[in-house]
CSV table of C-alpha atoms in Angstrom, one decimal:
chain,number,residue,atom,x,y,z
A,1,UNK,CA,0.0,0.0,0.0
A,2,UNK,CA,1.4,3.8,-1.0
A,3,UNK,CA,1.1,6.4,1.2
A,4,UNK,CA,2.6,10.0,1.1
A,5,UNK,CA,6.3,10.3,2.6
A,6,UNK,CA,7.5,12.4,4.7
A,7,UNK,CA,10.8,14.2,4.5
A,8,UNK,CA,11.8,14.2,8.0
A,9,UNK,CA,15.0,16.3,7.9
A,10,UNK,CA,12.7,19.0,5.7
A,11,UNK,CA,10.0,19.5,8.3
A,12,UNK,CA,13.1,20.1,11.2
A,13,UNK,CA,14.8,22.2,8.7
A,14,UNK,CA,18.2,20.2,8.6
A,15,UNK,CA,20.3,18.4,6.3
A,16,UNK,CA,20.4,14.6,6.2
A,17,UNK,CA,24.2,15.4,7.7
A,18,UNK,CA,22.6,16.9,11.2
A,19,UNK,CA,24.2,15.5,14.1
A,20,UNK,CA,22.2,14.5,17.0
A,21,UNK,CA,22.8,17.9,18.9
A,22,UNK,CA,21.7,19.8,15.4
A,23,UNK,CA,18.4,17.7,15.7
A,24,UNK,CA,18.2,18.5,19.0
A,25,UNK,CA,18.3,21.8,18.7
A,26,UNK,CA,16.2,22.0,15.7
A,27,UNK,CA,13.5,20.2,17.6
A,28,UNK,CA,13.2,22.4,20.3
A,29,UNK,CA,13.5,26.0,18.4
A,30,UNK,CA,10.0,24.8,16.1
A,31,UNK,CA,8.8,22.7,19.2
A,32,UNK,CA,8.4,26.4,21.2
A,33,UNK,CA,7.5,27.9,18.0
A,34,UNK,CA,4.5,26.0,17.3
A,35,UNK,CA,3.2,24.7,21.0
A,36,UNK,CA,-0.4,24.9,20.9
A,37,UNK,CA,-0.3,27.1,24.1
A,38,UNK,CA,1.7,30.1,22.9
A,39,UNK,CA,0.8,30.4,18.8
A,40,UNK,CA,-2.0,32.4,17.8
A,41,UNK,CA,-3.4,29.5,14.7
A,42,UNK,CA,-4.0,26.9,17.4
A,43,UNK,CA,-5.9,24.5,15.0
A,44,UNK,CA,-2.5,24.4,12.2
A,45,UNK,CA,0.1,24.9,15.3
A,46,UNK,CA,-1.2,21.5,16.4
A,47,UNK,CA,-1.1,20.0,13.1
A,48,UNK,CA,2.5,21.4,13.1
A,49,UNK,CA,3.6,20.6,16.5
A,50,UNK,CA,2.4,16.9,15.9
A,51,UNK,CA,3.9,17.2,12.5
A,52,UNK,CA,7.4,18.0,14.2
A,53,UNK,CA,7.1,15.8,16.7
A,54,UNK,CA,6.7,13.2,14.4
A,55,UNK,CA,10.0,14.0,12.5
A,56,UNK,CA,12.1,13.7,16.0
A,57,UNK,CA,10.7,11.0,17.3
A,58,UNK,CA,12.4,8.7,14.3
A,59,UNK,CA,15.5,11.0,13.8
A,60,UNK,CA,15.8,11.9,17.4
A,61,UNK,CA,16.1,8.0,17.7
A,62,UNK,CA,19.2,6.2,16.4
A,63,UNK,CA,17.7,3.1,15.3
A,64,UNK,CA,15.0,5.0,13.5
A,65,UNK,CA,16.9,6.9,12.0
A,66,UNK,CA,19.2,4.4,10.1
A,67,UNK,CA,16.1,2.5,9.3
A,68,UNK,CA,14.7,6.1,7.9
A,69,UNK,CA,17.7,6.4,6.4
A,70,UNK,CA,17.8,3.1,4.3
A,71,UNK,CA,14.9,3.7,2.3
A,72,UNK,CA,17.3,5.1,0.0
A,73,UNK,CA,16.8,6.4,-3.6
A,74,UNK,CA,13.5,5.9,-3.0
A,75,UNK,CA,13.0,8.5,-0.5
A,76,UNK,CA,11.5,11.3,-2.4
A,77,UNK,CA,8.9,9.8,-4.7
A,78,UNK,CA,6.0,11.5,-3.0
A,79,UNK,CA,2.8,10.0,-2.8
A,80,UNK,CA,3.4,7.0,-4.2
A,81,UNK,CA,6.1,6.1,-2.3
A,82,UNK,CA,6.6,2.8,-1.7
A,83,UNK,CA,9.0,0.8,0.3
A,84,UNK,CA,12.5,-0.6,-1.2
A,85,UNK,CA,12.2,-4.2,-1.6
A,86,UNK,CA,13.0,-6.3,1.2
A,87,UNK,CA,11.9,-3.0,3.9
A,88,UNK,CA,11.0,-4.5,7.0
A,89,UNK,CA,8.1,-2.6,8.6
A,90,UNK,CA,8.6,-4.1,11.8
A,91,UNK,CA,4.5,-3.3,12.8
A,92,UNK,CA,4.0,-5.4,15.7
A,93,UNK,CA,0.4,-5.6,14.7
A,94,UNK,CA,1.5,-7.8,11.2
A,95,UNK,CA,2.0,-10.8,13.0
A,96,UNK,CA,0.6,-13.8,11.3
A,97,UNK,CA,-1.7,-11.8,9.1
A,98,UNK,CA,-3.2,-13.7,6.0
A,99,UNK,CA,-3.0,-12.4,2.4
A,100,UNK,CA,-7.1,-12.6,2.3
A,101,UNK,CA,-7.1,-10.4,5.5
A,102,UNK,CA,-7.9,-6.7,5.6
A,103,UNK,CA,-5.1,-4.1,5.9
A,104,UNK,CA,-5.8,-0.9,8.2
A,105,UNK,CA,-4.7,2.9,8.8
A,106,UNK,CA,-5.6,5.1,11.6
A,107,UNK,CA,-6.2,8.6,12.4
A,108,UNK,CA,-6.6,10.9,15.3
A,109,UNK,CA,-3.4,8.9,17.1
A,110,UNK,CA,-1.4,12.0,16.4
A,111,UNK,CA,1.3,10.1,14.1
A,112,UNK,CA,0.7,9.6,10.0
A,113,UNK,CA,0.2,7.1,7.7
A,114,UNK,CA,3.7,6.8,6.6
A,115,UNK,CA,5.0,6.4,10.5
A,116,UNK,CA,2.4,3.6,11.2
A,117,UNK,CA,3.3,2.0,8.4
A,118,UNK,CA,7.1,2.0,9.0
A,119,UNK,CA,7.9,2.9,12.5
A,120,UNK,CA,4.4,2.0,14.0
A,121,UNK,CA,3.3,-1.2,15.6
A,122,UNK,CA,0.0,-1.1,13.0
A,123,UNK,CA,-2.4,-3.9,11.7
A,124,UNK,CA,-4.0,-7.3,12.4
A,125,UNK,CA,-3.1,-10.8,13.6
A,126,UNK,CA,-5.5,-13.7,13.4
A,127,UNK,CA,-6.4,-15.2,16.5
A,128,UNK,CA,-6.8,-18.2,14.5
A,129,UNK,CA,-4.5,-20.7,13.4
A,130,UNK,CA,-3.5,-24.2,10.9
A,131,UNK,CA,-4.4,-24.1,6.9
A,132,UNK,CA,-8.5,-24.4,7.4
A,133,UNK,CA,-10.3,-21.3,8.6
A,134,UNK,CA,-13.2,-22.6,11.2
A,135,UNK,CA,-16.5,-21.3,10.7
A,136,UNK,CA,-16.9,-19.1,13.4
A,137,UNK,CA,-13.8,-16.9,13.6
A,138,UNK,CA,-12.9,-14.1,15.7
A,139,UNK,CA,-11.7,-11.0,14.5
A,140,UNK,CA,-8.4,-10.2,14.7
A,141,UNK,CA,-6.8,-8.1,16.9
A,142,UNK,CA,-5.1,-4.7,15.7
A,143,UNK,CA,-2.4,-2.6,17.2
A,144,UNK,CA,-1.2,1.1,16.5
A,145,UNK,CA,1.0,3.5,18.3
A,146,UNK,CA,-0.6,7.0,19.9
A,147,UNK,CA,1.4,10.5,20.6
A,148,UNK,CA,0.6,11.4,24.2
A,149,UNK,CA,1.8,15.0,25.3
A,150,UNK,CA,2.7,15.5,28.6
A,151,UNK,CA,-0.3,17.9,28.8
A,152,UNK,CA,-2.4,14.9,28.3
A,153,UNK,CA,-0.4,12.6,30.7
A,154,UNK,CA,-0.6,15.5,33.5
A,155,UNK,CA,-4.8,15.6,33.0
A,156,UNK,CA,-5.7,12.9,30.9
A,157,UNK,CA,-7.7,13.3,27.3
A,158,UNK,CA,-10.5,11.9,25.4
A,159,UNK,CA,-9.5,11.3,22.4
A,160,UNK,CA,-11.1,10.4,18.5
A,161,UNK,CA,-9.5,7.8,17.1
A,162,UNK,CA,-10.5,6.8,13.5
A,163,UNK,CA,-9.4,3.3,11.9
A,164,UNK,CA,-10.4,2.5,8.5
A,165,UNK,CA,-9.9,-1.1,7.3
A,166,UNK,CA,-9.4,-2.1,3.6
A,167,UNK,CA,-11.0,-5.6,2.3
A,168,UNK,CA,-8.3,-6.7,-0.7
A,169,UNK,CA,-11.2,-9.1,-1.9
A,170,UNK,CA,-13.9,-6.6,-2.1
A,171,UNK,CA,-12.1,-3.5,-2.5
A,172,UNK,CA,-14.5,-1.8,0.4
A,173,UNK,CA,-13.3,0.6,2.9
A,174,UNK,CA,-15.0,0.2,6.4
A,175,UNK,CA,-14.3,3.3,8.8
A,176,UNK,CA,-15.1,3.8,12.2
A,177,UNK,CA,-14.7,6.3,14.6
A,178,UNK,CA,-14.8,5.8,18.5
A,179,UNK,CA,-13.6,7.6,21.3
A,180,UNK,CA,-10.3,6.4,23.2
A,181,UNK,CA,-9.8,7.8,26.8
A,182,UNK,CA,-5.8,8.3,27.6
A,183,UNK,CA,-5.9,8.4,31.6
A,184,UNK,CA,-3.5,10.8,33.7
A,185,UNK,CA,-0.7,9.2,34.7
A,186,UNK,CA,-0.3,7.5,31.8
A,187,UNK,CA,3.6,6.0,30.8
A,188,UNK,CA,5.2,5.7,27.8
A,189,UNK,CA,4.9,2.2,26.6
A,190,UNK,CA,2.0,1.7,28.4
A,191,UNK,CA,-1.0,-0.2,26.4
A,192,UNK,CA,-4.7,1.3,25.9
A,193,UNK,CA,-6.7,-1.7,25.1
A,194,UNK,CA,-10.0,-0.8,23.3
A,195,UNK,CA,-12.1,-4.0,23.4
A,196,UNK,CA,-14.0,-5.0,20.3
A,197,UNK,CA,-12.7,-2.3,18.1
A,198,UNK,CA,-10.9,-4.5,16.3
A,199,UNK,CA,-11.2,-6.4,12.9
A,200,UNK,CA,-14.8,-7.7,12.3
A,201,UNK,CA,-15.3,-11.1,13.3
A,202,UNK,CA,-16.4,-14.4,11.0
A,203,UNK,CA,-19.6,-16.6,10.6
A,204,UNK,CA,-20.7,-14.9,13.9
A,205,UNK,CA,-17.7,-14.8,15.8
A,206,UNK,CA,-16.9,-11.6,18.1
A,207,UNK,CA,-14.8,-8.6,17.1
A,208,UNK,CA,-10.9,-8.3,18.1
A,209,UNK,CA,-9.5,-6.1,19.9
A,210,UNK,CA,-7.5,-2.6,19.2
A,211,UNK,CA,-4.1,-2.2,21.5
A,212,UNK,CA,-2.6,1.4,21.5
A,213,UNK,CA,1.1,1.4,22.3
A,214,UNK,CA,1.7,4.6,24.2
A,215,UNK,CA,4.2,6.7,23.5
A,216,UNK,CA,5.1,10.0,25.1
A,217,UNK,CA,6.5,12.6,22.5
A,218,UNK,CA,9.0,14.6,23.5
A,219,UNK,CA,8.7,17.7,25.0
A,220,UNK,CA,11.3,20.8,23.8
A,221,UNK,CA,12.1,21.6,28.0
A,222,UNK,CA,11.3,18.8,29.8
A,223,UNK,CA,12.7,14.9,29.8
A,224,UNK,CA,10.8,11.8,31.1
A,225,UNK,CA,12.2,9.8,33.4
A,226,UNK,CA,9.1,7.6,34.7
A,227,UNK,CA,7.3,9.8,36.7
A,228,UNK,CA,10.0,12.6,37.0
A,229,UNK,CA,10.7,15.3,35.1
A,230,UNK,CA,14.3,16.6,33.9
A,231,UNK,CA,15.3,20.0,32.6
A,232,UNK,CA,18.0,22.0,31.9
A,233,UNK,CA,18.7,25.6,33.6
A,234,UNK,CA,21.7,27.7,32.6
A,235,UNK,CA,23.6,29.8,34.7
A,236,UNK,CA,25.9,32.6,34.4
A,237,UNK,CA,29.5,31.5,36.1
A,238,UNK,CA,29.3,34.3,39.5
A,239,UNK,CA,25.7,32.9,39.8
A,240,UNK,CA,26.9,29.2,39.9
A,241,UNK,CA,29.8,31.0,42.3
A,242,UNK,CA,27.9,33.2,44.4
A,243,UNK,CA,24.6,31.3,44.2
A,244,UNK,CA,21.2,33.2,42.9
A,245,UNK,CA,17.5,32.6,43.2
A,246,UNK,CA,16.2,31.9,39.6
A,247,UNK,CA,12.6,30.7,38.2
A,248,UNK,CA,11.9,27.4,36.3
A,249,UNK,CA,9.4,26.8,34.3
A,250,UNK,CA,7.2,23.9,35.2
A,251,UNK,CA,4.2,21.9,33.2
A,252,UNK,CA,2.0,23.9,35.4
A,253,UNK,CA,3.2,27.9,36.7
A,254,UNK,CA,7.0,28.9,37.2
A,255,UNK,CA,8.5,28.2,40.6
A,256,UNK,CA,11.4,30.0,42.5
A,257,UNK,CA,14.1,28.4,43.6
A,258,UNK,CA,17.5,28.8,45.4
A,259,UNK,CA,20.8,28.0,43.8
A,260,UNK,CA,23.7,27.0,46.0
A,261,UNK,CA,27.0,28.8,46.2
A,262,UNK,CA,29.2,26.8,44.3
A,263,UNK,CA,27.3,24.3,42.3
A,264,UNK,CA,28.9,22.8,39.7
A,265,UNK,CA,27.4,22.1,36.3
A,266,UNK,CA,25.9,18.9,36.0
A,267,UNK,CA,24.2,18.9,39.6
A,268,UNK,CA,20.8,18.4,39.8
A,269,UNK,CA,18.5,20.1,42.5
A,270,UNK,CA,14.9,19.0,43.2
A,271,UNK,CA,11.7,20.8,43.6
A,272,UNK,CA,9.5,17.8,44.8
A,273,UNK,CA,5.9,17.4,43.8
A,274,UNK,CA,6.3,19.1,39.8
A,275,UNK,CA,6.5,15.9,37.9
A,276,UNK,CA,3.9,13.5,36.0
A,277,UNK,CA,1.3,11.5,37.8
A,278,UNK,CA,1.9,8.2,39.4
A,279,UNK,CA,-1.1,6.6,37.6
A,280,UNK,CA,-4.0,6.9,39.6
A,281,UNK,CA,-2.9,7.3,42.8
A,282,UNK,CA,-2.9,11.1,43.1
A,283,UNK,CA,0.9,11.6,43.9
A,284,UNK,CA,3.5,13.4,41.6
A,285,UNK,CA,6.8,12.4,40.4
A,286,UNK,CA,9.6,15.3,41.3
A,287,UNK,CA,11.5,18.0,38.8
A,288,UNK,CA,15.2,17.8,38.5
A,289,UNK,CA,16.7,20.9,37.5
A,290,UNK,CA,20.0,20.3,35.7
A,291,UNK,CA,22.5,23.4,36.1
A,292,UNK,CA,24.9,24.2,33.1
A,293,UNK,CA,27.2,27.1,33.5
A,294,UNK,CA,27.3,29.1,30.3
A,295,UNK,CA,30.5,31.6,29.8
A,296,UNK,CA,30.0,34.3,27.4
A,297,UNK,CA,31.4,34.0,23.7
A,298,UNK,CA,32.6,37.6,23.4
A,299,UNK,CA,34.1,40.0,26.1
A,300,UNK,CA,34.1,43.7,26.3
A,301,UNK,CA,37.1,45.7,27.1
A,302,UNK,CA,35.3,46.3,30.5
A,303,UNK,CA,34.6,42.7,31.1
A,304,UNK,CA,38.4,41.2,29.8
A,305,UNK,CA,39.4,43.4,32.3
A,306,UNK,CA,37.0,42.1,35.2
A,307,UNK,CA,38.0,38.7,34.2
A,308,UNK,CA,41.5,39.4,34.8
A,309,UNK,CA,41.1,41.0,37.9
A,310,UNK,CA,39.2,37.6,39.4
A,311,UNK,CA,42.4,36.0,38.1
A,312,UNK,CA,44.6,37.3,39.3
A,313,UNK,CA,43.7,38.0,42.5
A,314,UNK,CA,42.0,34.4,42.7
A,315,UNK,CA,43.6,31.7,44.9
A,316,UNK,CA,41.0,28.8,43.2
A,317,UNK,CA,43.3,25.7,41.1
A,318,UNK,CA,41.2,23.5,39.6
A,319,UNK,CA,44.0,21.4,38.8
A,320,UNK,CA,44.9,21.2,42.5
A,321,UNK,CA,44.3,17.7,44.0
């Protein structure tokens, strides 16, 4: 089956060179840009976000990316595309599934066509087995990957999901659209079973089910660690010295906190209570802030000369054991 693809290093705006800290970057310049809570266009800044997120996820990812990176020659035939020969898809959902059987896409899970298809976990497997169908046959089971935010893991979301199945015999194309709840606390990997939405059962036999692999898409500030949260705060070099009192941002309103004379970049300092949800039991992971001490690129006369003063009249070695 075709489907449109998608140049991943032209929606980040880098060249198939970019190294993992170009990505990076990249990422998190359109990630801010485009976040449904600061651009004006919220309906195409979600479409974009997604879009963006999308484009990360598999070149932010090593793996993914050299299996992105494999399709070749082929890579920009546009709609038509279709995979070089001997592409392994790697859908979890393909397991097993017979030539006869119906293929399926989804919407509303926040990824496209073309990453179900090769990154996703996408489509059926029989719950029968052995050469001779039986009579009475259940539907097979289907699975797909969804894009959970962290706004959604934080308060949960209800979400439309739309999956359309495609009979090779008949040439018919069954949609249906249901709703999917993604509860808070939700983890990344976690599986959203939706019982009998499925492929349609035989002879009178009951619908399969649809399993939704969760995955949490990364977020421009903020890394997931289970249930905690890791960011990154950068510091001038007399405020790592002297200490300061700074804000950070959270998922929810800035908080103040206190840095230590002396920290060292690298160290992380907590601020307990501003992480994700622990499932359902009402407690919060914590927020590690990660200090980085940045030194300016260019000096002023004034500054040289402050700098050498501190030398100077320094007694600090670094080098001393």
């Amino acid at each position: 089956m075709s489907v449109e693809f998608k140049d991943y290093y032209a929606i980040l705006g880098v060249p198939r060179t970019a190294s993992e800290e170009e990505l990076k970057k990249a990422f998190r310049k359109l990630a801010r840009q485009y976040h449904p809570d600061v651009a004006k266009d919220k309906k195409s800044a979600e479409e974009k976000f997604k879009e963006i997120n999308e484009a990360y996820e598999v070149l932010g990812n090593p793996e993914n990316r050299k299996k992105y990176d494999t399709l070749g020659a082929n890579w920009k035939q546009g709609a038509g595309f279709q995979p070089p020969p001997g592409w392994n898809a790697g859908g979890a959902g393909r397991r097993g599934r017979r030539a006869a059987e119906p293929e399926f896409e989804f919407s509303g899970t926040g990824f496209s066509d073309f990453f179900e298809q090769f990154f996703g976990g996408r489509g059926g497997f029989s719950a029968g087995a052995g050469a001779e169908e039986p009579v009475q046959r259940r539907g097979a089971d289907i699975e797909g990957e969804i894009a959970v935010t962290l706004d959604e893991v934080m308060r949960g979301s209800v979400r439309t999901i739309t999956l359309r199945s495609h009979d090779p015999e008949t040439g018919r194309e069954n949609p249906q659209s249901f709703k999917v709840r993604v509860p808070s606390g939700v983890q990344d990997g976690q599986i959203i079973r939706v019982a009998g939405k499925g492929g349609g059962g035989h002879g009178g036999g009951s619908s399969g089910d649809l399993f939704l692999h969760v995955r949490i898409v990364a977020h421009p500030d903020f890394r997931v660690i289970g249930a905690d949260l890791e960011s990154d705060l950068d510091l001038a070099p007399w405020e790592a010295a002297l200490g300061a009192t700074l804000p950070v941002a959270t998922l929810e309103e800035p908080v103040t906190i206190r840095i230590p004379p002396g920290s060292s970049p690298g160290h992380r300092l907590r601020v307990r209570g501003r992480g994700l949800p622990r499932g359902s039991s009402g407690n919060r992971g914590d927020l590690y802030v990660k200090l980085n001490v940045v030194f300016p690129k260019e000096l002023s006369s004034e500054e040289r000369d402050l700098w050498g003063r501190l030398a100077a009249g320094s007694s600090f070695n670094p080098r001393a054991s």
